Coordinates of N, CA and C in Angstrom, one line a residue:
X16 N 18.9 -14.6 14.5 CA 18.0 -14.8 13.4 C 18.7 -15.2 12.2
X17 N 18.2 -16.0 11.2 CA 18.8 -16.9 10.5 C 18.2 -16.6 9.0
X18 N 19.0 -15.7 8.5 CA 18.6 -15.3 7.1 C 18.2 -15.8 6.0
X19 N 17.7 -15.5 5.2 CA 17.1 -16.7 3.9 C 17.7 -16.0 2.4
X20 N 18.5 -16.4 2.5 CA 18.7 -15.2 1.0 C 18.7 -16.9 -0.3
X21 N 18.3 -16.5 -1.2 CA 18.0 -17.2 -2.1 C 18.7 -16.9 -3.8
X22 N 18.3 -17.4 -4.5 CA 18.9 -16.8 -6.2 C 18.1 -16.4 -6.7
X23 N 17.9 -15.2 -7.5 CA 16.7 -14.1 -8.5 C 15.9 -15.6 -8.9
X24 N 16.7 -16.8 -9.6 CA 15.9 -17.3 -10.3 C 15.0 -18.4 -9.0
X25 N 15.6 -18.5 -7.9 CA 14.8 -19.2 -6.9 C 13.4 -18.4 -6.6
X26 N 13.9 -17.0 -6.1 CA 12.6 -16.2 -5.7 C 11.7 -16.6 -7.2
X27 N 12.2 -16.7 -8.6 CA 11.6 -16.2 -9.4 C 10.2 -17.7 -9.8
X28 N 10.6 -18.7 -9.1 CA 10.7 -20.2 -9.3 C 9.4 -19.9 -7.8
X29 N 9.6 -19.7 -7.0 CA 9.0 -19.8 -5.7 C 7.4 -19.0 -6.3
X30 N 7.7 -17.6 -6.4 CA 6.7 -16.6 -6.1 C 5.9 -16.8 -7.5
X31 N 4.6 -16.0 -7.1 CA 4.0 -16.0 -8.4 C 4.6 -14.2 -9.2
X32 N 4.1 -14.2 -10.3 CA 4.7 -13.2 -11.1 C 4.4 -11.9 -10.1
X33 N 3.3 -11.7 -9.7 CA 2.6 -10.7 -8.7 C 3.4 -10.6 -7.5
X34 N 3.1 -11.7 -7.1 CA 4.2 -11.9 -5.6 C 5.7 -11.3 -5.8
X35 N 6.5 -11.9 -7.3 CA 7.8 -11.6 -7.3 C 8.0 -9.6 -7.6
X36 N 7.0 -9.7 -8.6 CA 7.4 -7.6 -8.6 C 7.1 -7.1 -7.6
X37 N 6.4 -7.6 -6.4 CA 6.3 -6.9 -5.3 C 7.0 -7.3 -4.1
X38 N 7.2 -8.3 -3.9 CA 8.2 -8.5 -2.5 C 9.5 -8.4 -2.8
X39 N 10.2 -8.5 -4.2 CA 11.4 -8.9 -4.3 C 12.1 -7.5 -5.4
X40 N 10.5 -6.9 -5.8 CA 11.3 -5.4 -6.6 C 10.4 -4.7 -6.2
X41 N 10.2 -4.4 -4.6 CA 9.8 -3.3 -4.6 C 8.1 -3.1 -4.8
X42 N 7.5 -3.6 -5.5 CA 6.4 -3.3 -6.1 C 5.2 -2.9 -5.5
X43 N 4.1 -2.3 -5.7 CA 2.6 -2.1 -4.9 C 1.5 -2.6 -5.8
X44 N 0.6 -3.4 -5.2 CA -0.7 -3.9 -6.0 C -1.5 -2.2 -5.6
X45 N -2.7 -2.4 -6.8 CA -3.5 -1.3 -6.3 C -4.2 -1.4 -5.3
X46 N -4.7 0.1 -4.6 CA -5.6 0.0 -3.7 C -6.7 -1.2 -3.9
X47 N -7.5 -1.8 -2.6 CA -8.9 -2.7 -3.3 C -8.8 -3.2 -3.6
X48 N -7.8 -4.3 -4.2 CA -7.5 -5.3 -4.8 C -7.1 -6.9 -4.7
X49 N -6.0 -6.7 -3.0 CA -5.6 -7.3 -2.6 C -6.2 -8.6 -2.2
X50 N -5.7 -9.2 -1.8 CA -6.8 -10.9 -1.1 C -7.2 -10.0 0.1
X51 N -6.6 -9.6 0.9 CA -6.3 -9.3 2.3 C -7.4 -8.0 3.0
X52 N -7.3 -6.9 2.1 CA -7.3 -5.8 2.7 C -8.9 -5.8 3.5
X53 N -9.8 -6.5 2.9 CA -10.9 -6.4 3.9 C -11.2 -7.9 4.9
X54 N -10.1 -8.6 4.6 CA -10.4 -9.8 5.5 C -10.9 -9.5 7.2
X55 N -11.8 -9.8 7.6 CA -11.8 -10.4 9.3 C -11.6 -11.3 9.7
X56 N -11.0 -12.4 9.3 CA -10.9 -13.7 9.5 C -9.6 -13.4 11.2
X57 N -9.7 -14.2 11.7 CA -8.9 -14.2 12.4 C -8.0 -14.8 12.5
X58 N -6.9 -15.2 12.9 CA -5.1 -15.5 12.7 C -4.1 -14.9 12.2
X59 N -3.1 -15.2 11.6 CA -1.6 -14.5 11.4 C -1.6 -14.6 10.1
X60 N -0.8 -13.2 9.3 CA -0.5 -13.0 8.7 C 1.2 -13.5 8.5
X61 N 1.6 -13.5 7.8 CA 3.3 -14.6 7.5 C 3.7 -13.7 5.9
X62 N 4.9 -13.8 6.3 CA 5.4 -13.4 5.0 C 5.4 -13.9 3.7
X63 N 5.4 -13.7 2.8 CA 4.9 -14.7 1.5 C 6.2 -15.2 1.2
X64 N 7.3 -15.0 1.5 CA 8.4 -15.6 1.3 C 9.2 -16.5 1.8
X65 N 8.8 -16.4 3.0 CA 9.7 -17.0 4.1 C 8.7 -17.7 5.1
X66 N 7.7 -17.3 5.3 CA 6.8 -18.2 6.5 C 6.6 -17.2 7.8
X67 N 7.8 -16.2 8.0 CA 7.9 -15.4 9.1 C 6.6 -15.2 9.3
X68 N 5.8 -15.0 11.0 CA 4.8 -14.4 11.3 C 5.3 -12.9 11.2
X69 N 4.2 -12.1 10.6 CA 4.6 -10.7 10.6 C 3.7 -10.4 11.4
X70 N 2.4 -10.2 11.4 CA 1.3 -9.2 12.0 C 0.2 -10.1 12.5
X71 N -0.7 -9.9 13.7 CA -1.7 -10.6 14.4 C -3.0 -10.2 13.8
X72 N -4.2 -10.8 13.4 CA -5.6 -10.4 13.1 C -6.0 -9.1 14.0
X73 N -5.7 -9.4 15.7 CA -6.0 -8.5 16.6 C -5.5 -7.3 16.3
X74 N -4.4 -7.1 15.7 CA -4.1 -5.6 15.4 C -4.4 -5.0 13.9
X75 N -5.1 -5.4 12.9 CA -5.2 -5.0 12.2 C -6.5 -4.0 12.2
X76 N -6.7 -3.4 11.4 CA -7.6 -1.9 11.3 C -8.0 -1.6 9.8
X77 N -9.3 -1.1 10.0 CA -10.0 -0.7 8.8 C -9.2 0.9 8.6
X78 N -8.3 1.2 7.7 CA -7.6 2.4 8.0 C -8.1 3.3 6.4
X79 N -9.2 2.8 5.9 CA -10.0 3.6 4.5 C -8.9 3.7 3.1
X80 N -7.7 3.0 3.4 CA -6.7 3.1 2.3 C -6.9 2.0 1.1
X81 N -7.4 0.9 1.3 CA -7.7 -0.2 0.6 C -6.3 -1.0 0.4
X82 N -5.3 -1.6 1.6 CA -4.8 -1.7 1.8 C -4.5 -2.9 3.3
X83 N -4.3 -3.6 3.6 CA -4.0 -4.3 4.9 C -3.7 -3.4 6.1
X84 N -4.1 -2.9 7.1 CA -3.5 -1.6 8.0 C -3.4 -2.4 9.2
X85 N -2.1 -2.6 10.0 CA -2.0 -3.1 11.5 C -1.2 -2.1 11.7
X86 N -1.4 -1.9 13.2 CA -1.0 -0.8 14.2 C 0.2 -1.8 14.6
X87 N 0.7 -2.9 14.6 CA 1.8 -3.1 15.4 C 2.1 -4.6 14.7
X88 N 3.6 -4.9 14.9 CA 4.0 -6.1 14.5 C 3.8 -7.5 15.8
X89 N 3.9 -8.6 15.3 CA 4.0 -9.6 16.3 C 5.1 -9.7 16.6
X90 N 6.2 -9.4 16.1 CA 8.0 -9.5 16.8 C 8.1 -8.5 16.0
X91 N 8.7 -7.2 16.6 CA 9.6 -6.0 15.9 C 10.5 -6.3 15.3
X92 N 11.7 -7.3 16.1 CA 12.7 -8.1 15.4 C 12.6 -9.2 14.1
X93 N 11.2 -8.9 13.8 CA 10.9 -9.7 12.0 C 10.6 -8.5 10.7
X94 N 10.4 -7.4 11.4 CA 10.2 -6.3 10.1 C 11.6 -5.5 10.5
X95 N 12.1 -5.1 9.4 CA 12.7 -4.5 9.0 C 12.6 -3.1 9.1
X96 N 12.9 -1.8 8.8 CA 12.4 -0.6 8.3 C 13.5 0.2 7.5
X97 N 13.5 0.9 6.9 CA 14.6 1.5 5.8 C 13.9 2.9 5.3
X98 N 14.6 4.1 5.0 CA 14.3 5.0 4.1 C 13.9 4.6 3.0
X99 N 12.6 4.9 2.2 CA 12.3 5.1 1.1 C 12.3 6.5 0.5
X100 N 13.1 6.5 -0.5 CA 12.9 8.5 -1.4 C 12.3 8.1 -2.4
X101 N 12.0 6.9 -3.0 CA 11.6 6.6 -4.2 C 10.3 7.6 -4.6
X102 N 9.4 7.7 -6.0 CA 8.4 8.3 -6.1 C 8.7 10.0 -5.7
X103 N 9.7 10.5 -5.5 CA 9.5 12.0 -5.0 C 9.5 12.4 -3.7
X104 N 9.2 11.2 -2.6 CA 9.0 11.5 -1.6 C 9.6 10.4 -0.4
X105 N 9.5 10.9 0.7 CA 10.1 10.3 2.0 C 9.4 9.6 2.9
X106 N 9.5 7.8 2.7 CA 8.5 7.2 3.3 C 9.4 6.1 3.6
X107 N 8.9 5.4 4.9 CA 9.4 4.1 5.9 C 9.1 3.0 5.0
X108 N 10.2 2.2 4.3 CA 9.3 1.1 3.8 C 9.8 0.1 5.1
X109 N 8.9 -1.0 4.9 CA 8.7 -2.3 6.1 C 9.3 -3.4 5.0
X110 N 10.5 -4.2 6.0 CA 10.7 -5.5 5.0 C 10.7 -6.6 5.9
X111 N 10.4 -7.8 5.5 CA 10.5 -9.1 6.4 C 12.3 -8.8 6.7
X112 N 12.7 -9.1 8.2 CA 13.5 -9.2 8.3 C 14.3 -10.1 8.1
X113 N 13.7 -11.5 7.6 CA 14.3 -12.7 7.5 C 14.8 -12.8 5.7
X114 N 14.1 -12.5 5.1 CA 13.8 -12.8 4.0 C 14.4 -11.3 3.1
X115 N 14.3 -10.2 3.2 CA 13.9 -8.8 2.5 C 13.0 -8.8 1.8
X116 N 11.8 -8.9 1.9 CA 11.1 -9.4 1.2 C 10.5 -7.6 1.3
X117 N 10.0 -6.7 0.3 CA 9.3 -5.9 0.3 C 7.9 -6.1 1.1
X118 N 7.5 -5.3 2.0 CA 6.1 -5.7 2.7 C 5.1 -4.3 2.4
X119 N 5.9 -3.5 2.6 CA 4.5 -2.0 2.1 C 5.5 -0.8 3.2
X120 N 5.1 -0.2 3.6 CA 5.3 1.2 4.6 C 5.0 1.4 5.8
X121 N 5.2 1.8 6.2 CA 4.8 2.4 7.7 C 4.7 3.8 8.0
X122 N 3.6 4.3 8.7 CA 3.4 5.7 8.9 C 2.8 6.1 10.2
X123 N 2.5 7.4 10.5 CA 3.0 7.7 12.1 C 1.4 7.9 12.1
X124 N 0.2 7.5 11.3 CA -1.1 8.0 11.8 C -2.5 6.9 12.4
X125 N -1.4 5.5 12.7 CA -2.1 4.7 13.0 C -2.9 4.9 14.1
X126 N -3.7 4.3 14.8 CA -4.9 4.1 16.5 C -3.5 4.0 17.0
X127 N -4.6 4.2 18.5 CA -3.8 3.8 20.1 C -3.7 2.6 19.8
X128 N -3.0 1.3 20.6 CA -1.6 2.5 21.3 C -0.6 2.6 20.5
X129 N -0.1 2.6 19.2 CA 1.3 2.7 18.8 C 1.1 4.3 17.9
X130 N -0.3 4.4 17.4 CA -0.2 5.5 16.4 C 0.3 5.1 15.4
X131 N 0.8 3.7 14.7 CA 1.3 3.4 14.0 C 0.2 2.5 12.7
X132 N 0.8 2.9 11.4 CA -0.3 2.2 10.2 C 0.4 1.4 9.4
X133 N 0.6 0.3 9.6 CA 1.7 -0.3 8.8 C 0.6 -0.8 7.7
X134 N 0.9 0.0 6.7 CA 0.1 -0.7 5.3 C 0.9 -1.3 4.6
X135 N 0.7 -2.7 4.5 CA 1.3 -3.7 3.8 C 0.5 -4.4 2.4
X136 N 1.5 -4.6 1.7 CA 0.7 -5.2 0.5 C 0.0 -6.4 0.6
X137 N -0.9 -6.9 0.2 CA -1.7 -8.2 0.3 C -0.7 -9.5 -0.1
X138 N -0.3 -9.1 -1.2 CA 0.4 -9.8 -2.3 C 1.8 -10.4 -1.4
X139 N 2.6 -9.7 -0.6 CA 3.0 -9.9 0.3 C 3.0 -10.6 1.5
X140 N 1.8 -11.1 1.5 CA 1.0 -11.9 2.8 C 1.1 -13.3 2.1
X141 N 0.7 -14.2 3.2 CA 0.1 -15.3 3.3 C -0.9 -15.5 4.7
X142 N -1.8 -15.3 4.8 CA -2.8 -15.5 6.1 C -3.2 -17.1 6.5
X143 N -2.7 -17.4 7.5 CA -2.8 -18.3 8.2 C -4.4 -18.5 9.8
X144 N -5.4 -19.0 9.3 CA -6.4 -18.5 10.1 C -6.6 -19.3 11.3
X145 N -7.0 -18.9 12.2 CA -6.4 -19.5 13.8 C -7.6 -20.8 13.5
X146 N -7.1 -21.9 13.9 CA -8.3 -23.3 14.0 C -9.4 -23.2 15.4

């Protein structure tokens, strides 16, 4: 896999202001807010930074958080995962693996079959809808 690392002032040049506090420091849009979190549309989600496909329409899930929720990635080898302590507490954050791009969290209460809820930020996304 073939990394994308870029300069503060490239990300800063690329992303919008929203995009950049959140894929590149970390950041979270509020619940309900996002482009994403109630879409049905069908096709791939891609990383806002890099193009990477991250997540399939088919796995995503209405998971009541106001947030993007998919049970499972399209290649494991494109997300990342890391300790978060940040905030007081101990949570999985998810990063593009190509890029580091901040994507949201992951948690162990997702549906069959992974049990997994990867809540990702919208702002993070670019949705690509199948023709």
């Amino acid at each position: 896999m073939n990394k994308i690392q870029k300069t503060d002032a490239e990300w800063r040049e690329q992303l919008t202001p929203e995009e950049y506090a959140v894929a590149r420091q970390k950041g979270t849009e509020r619940p309900f807010t996002g482009r994403y979190w109630d879409t049905e549309q069908t096709g791939i989600y891609r990383c806002v930074g890099c193009g990477t496909a991250l997540f399939a329409s088919d796995t995503k899930f209405d998971a009541g958080c106001g947030w993007p929720s998919y049970f499972e990635a399209i290649n494991p080898d494109n997300v990342r995962q890391e300790i978060d302590t940040s905030h007081g507490m101990e949570r999985i954050e998810v990063l593009c693996n190509v890029c580091d791009s901040h994507l949201g969290h992951v948690f162990p209460d997702g549906p069959p079959p992974t049990g997994r809820r990867y809540c990702i930020n919208s702002v993070s996304l670019k949705f690509e809808p199948t023709k």
